[in-house]
PDB file of C-alpha atoms in Angstrom:
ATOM      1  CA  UNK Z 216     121.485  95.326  83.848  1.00 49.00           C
ATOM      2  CA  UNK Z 217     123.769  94.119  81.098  1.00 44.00           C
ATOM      3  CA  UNK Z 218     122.510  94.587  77.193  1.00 45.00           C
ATOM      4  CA  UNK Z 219     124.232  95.322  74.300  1.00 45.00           C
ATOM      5  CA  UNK Z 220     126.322  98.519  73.564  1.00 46.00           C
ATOM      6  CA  UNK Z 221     124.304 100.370  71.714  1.00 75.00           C
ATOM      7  CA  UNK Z 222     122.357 101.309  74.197  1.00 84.00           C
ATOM      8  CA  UNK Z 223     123.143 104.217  76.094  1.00 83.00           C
ATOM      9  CA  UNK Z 224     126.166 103.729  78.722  1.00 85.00           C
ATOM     10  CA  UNK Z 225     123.991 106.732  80.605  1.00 85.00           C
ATOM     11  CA  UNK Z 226     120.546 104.732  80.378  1.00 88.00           C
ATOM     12  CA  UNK Z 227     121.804 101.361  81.322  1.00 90.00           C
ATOM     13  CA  UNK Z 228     123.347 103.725  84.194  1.00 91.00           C
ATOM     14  CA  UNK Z 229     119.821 105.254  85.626  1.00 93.00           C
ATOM     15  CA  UNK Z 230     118.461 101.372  84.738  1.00 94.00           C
ATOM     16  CA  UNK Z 231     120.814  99.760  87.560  1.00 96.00           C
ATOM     17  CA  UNK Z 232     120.526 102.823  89.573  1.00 97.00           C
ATOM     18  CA  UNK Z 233     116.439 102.559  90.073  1.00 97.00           C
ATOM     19  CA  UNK Z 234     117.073  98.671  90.111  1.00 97.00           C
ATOM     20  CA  UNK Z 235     119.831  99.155  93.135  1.00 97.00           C
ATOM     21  CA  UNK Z 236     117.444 101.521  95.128  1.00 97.00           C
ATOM     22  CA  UNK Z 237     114.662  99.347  94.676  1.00 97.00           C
ATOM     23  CA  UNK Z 238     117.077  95.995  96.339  1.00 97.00           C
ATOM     24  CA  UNK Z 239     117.565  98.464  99.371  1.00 97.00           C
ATOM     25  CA  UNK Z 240     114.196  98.266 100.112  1.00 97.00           C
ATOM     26  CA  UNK Z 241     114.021 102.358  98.433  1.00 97.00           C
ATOM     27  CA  UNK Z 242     110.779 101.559  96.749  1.00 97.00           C
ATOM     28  CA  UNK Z 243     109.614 105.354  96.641  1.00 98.00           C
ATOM     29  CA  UNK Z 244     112.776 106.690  95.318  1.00 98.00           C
ATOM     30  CA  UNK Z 245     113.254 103.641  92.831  1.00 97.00           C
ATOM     31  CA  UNK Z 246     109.689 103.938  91.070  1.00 98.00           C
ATOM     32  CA  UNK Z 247     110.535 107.895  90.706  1.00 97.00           C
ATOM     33  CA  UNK Z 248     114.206 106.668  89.238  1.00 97.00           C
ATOM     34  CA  UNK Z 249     111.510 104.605  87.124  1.00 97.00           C
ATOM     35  CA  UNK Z 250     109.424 107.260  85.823  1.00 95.00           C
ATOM     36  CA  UNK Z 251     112.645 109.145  84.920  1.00 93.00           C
ATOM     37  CA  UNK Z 252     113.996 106.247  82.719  1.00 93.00           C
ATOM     38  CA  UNK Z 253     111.226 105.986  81.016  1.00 93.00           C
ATOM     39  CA  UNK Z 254     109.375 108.793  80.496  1.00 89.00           C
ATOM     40  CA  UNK Z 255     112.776 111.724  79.541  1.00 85.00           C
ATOM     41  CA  UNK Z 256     112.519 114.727  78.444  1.00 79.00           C
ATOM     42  CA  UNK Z 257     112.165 116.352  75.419  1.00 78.00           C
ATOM     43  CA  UNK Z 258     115.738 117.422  75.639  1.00 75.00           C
ATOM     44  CA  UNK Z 259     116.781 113.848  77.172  1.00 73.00           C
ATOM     45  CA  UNK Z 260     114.855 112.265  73.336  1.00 71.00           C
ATOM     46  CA  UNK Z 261     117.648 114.593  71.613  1.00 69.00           C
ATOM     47  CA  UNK Z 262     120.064 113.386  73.294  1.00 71.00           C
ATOM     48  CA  UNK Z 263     119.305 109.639  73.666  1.00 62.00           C
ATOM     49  CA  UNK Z 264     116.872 106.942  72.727  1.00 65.00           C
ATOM     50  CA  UNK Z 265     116.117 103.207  73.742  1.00 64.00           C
ATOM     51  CA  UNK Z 266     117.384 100.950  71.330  1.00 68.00           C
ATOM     52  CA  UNK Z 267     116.080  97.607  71.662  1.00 88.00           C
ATOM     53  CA  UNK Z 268     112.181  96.404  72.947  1.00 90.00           C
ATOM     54  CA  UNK Z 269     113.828  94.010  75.575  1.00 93.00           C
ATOM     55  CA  UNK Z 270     115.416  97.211  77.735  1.00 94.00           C
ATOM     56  CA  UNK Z 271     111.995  99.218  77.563  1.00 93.00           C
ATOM     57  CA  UNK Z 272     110.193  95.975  78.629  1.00 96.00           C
ATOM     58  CA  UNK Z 273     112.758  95.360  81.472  1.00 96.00           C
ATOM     59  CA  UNK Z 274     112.074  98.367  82.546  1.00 97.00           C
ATOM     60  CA  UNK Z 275     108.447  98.759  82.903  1.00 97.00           C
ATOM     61  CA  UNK Z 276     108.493  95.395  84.258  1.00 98.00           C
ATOM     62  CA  UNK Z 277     110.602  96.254  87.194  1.00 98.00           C
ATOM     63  CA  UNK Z 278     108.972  99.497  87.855  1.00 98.00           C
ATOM     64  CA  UNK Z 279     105.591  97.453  88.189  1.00 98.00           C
ATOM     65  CA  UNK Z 280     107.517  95.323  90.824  1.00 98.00           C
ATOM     66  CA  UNK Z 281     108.327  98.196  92.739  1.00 98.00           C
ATOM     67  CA  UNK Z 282     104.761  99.297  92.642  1.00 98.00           C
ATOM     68  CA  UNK Z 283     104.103  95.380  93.462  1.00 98.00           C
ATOM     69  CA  UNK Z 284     106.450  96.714  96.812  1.00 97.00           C
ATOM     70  CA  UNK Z 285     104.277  99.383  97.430  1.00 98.00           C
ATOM     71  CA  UNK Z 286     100.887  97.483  97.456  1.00 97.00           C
ATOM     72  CA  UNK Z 287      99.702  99.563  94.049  1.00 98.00           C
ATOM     73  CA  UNK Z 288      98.966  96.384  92.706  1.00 98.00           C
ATOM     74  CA  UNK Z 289      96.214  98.003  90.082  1.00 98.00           C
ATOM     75  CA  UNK Z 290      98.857 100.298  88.838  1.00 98.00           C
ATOM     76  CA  UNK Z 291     101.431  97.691  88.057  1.00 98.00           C
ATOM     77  CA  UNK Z 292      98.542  95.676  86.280  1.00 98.00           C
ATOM     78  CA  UNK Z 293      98.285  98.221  84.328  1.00 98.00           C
ATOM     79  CA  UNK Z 294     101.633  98.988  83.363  1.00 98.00           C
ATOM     80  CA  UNK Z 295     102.381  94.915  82.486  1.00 98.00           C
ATOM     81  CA  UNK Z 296      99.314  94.779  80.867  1.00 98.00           C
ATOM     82  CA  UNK Z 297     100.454  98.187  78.802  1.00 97.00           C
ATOM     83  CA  UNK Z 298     100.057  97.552  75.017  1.00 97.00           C
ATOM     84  CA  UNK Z 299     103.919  98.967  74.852  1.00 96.00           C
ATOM     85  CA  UNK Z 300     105.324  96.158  77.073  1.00 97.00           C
ATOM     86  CA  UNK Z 301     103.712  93.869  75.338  1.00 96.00           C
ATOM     87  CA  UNK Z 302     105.050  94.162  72.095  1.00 96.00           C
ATOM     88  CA  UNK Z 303     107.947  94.111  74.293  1.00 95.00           C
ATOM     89  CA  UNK Z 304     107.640  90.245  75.474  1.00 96.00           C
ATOM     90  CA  UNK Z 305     108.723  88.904  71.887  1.00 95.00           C
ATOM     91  CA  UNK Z 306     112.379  90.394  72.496  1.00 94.00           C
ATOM     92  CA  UNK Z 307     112.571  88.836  75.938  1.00 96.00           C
ATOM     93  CA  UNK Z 308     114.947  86.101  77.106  1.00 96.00           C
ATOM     94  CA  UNK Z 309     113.137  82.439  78.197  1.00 97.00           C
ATOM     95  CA  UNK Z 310     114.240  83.606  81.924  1.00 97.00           C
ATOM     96  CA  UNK Z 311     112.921  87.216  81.298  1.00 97.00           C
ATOM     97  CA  UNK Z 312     109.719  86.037  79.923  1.00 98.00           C
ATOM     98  CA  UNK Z 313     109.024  83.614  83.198  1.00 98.00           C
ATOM     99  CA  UNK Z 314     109.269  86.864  85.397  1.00 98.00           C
ATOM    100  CA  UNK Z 315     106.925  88.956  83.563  1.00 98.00           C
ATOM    101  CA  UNK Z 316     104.104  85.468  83.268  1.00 98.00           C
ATOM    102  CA  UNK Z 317     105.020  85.087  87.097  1.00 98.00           C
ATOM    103  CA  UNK Z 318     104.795  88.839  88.351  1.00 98.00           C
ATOM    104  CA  UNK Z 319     101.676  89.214  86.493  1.00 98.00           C
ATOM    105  CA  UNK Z 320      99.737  85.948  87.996  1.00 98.00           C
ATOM    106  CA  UNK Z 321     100.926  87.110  91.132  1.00 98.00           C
ATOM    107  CA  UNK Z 322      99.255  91.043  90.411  1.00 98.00           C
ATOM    108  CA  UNK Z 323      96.635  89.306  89.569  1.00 98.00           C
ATOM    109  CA  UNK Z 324      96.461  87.091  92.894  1.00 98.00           C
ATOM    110  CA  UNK Z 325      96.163  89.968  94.945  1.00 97.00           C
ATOM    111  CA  UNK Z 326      93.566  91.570  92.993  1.00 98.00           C
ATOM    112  CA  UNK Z 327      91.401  88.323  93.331  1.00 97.00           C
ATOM    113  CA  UNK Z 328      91.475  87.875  89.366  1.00 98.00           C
ATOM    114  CA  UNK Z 329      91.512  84.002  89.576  1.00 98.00           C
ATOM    115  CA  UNK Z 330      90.697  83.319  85.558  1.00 97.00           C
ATOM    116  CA  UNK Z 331      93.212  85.389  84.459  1.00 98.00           C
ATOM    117  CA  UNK Z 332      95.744  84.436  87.158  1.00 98.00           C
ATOM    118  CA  UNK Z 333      95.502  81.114  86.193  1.00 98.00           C
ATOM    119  CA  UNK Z 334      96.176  81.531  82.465  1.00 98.00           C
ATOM    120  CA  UNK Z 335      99.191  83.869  83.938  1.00 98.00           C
ATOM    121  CA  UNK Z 336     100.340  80.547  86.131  1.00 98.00           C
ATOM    122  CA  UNK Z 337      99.602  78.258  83.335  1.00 98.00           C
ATOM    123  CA  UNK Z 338     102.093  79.856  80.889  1.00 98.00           C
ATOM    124  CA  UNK Z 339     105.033  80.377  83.526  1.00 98.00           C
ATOM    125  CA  UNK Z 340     104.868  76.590  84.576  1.00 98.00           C
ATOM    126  CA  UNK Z 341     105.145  76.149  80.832  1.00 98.00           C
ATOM    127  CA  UNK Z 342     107.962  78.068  80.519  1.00 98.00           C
ATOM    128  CA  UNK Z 343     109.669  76.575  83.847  1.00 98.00           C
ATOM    129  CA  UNK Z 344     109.225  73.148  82.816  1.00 97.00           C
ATOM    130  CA  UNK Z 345     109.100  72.764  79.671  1.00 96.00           C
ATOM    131  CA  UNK Z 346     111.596  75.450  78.688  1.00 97.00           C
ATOM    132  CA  UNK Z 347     113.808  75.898  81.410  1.00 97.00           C
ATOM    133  CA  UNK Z 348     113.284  72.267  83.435  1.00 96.00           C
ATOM    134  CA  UNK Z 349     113.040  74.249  86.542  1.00 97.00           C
ATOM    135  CA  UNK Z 350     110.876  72.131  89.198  1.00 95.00           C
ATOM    136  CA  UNK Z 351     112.318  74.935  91.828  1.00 96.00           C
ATOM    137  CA  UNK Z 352     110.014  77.671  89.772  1.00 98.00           C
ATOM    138  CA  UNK Z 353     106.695  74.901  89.336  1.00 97.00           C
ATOM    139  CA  UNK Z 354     107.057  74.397  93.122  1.00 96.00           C
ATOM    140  CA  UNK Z 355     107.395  78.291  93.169  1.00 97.00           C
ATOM    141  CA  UNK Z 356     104.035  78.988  90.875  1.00 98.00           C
ATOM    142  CA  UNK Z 357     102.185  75.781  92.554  1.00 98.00           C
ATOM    143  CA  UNK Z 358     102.818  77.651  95.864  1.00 97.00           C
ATOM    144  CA  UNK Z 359     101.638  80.717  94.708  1.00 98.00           C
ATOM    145  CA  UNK Z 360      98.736  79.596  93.096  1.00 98.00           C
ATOM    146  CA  UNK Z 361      96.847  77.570  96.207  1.00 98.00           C
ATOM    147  CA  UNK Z 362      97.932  80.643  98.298  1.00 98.00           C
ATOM    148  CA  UNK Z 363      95.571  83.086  96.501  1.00 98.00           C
ATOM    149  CA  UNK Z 364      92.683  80.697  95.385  1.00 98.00           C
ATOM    150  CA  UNK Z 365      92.821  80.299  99.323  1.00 98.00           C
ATOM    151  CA  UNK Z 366      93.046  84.044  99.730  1.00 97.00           C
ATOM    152  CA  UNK Z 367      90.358  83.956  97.577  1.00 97.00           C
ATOM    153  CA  UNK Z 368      87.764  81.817  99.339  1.00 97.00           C
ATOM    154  CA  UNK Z 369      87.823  79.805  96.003  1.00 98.00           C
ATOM    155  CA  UNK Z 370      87.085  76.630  97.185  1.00 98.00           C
ATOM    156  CA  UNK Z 371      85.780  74.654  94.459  1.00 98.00           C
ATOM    157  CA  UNK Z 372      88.847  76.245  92.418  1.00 98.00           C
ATOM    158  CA  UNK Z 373      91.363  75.458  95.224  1.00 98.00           C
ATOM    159  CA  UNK Z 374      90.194  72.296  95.729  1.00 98.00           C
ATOM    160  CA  UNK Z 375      90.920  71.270  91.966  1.00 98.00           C
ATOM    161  CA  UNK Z 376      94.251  72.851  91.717  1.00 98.00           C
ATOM    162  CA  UNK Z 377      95.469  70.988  94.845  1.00 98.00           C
ATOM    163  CA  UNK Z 378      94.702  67.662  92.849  1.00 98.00           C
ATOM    164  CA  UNK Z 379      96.397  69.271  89.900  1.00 97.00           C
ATOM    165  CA  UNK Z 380      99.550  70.105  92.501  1.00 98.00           C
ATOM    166  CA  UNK Z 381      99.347  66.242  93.999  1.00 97.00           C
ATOM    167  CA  UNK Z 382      99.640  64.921  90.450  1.00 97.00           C
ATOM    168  CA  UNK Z 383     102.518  67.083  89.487  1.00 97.00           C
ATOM    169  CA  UNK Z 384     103.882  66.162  92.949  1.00 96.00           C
ATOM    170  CA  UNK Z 385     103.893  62.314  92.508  1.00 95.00           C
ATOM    171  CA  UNK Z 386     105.471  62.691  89.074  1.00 95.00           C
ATOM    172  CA  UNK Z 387     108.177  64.807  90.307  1.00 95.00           C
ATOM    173  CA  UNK Z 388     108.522  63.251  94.017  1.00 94.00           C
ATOM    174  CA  UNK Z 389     108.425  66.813  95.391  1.00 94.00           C
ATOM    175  CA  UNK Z 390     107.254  65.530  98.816  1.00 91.00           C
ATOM    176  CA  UNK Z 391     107.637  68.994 100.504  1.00 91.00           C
ATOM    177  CA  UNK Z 392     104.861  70.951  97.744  1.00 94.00           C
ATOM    178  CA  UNK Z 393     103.148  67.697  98.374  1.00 94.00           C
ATOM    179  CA  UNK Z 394     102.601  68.216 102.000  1.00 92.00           C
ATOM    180  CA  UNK Z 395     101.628  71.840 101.323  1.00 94.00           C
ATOM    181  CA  UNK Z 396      98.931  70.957  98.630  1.00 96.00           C
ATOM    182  CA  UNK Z 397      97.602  68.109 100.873  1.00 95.00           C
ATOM    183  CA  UNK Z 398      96.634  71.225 103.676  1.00 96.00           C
ATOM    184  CA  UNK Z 399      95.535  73.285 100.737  1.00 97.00           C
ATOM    185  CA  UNK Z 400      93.132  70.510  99.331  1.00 97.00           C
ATOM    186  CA  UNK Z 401      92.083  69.626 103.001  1.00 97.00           C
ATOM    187  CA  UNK Z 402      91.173  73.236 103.626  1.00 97.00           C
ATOM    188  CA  UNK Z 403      88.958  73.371 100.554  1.00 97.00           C
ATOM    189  CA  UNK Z 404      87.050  70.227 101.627  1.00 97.00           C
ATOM    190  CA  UNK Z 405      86.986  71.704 105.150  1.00 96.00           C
ATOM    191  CA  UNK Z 406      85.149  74.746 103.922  1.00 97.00           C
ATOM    192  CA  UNK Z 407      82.983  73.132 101.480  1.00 96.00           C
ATOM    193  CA  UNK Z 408      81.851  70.725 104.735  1.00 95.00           C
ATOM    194  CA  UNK Z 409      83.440  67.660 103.668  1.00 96.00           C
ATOM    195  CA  UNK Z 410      85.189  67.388 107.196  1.00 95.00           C
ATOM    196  CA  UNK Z 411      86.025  63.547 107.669  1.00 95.00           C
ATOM    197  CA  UNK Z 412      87.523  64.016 104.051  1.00 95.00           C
ATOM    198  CA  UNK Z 413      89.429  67.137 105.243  1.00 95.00           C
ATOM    199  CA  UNK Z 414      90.528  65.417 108.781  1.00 95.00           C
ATOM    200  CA  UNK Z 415      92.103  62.764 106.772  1.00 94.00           C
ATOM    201  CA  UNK Z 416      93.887  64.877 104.687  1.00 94.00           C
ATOM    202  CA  UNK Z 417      95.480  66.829 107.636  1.00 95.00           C
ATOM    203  CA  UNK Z 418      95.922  64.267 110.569  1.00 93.00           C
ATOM    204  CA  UNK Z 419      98.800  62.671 109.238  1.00 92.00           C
ATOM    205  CA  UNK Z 420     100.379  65.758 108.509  1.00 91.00           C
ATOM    206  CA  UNK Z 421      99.582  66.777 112.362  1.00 92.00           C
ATOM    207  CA  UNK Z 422     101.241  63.868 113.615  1.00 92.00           C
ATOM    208  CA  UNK Z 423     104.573  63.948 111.753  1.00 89.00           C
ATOM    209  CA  UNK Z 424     104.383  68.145 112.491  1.00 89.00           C
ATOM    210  CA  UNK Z 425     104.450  67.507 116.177  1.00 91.00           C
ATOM    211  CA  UNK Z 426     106.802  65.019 116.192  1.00 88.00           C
ATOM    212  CA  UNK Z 427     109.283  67.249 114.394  1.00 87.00           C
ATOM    213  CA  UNK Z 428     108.342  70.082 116.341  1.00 90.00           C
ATOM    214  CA  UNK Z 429     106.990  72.356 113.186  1.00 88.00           C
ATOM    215  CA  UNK Z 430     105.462  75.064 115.482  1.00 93.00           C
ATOM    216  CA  UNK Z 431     104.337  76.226 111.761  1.00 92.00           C
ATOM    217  CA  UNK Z 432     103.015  73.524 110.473  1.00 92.00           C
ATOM    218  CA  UNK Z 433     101.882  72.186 113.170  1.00 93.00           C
ATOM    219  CA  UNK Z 434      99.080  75.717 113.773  1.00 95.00           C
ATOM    220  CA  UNK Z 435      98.347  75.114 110.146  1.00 94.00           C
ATOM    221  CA  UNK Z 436      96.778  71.951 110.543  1.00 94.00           C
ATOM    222  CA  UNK Z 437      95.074  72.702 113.715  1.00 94.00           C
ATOM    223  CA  UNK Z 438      93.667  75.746 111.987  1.00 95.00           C
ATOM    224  CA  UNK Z 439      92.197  73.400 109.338  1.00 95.00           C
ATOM    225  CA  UNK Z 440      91.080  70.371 111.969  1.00 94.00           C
ATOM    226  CA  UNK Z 441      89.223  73.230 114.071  1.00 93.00           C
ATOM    227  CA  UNK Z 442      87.411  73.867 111.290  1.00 93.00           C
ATOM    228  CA  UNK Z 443      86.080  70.296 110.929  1.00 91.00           C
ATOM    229  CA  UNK Z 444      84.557  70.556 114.198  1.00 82.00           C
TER     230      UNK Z 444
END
């Protein structure tokens, strides 16, 4: 963590601390480091305060990644959906502001929230491409996206989003997220019954698979053709 010197030398020093534990795979020990950062003392308030919104935010939003880590995926919505890290976001960097849109569609993924996930995924492609021109983080949200509306059983959902994906794929030519949302969309139409649709979809896919020997890709597709019968 770098930020401006008027913040405390000692908190930016417990903020890369609990950051560092957390990138050794410490998740336990980092969300206590966490909880120490951010909620002090009342001798620790004498002593010291946060200066600026964007370190508090930074903060809670990495301690709700580390509870991300640990599968408490309730408790980091709550804690990015905290009325305090909100007024936070306005003091974020473009950059900063894509991880907290992107960690919180992807809270809300695993919690099955699709409405709310989508507005979440909605405003980080925003940022990505129109802010930042970063087809690395669409193809990273796009990704993200199919895999919980799948998750999800959505069908009808992840069957319109994988159209939404295509399009976005011709425009770009990002053949590799196009291959991926062609499965997605041929799973949906599997599940909703629409099997010579689906089969369509995915044999093409099979055949280059097998010829490259895509021992991945390749059980993908024969996942989705054994469930067109």
């Amino acid at each position: 963590m770098t930020t401006a010197l008027y913040i405390s030398p000692q908190l930016i020093e417990q903020f890369n601390h609990a950051a560092s534990l957390a990138r050794q795979g410490m998740f336990e020990e980092s969300l206590v480091a966490w909880e120490r950062l951010l909620n002090p003392t009342e001798a620790e308030k004498r002593e010291r305060r946060i200066s600026t919104g964007d370190f508090l935010g930074q903060a809670m939003m990495r301690k709700a990644w580390v509870m991300m880590d640990l599968r408490g995926h309730k408790q980091a919505r709550a804690v990015l959906e905290d009325e305090v890290l909100q007024a936070c976001l306005g003091q974020f960097d473009t950059e900063t502001l894509y991880e907290y849109w992107f960690s919180y569609a992807n809270v809300l993924g695993n919690l099955g929230d699709l409405q709310p996930m989508d507005d979440a995924f909605c405003r980080a492609m925003h940022i990505a491409a129109d802010e930042l021109g970063d087809t690395a983080r669409m193809h990273q949200c796009w990704n993200n996206l199919l895999a919980w509306a799948e998750e999800a059983g959505a069908w009808n959902y992840l069957s319109s989003e994988a159209d939404g994906c295509l399009e976005y794929c011709r425009n770009v030519d990002d053949r590799v997220l196009h291959g991926v949302a062609q499965l997605y969309k041929g799973m949906a139409m599997a599940r909703m019954g629409m099997a010579a649709e689906a089969r369509a979809l995915v044999q093409p896919v099979l055949a280059q698979a097998e010829e490259h020997m895509l021992d991945n890709l390749v059980a993908r597709c024969r996942e989705i053709m054994k469930l067109c019968g």
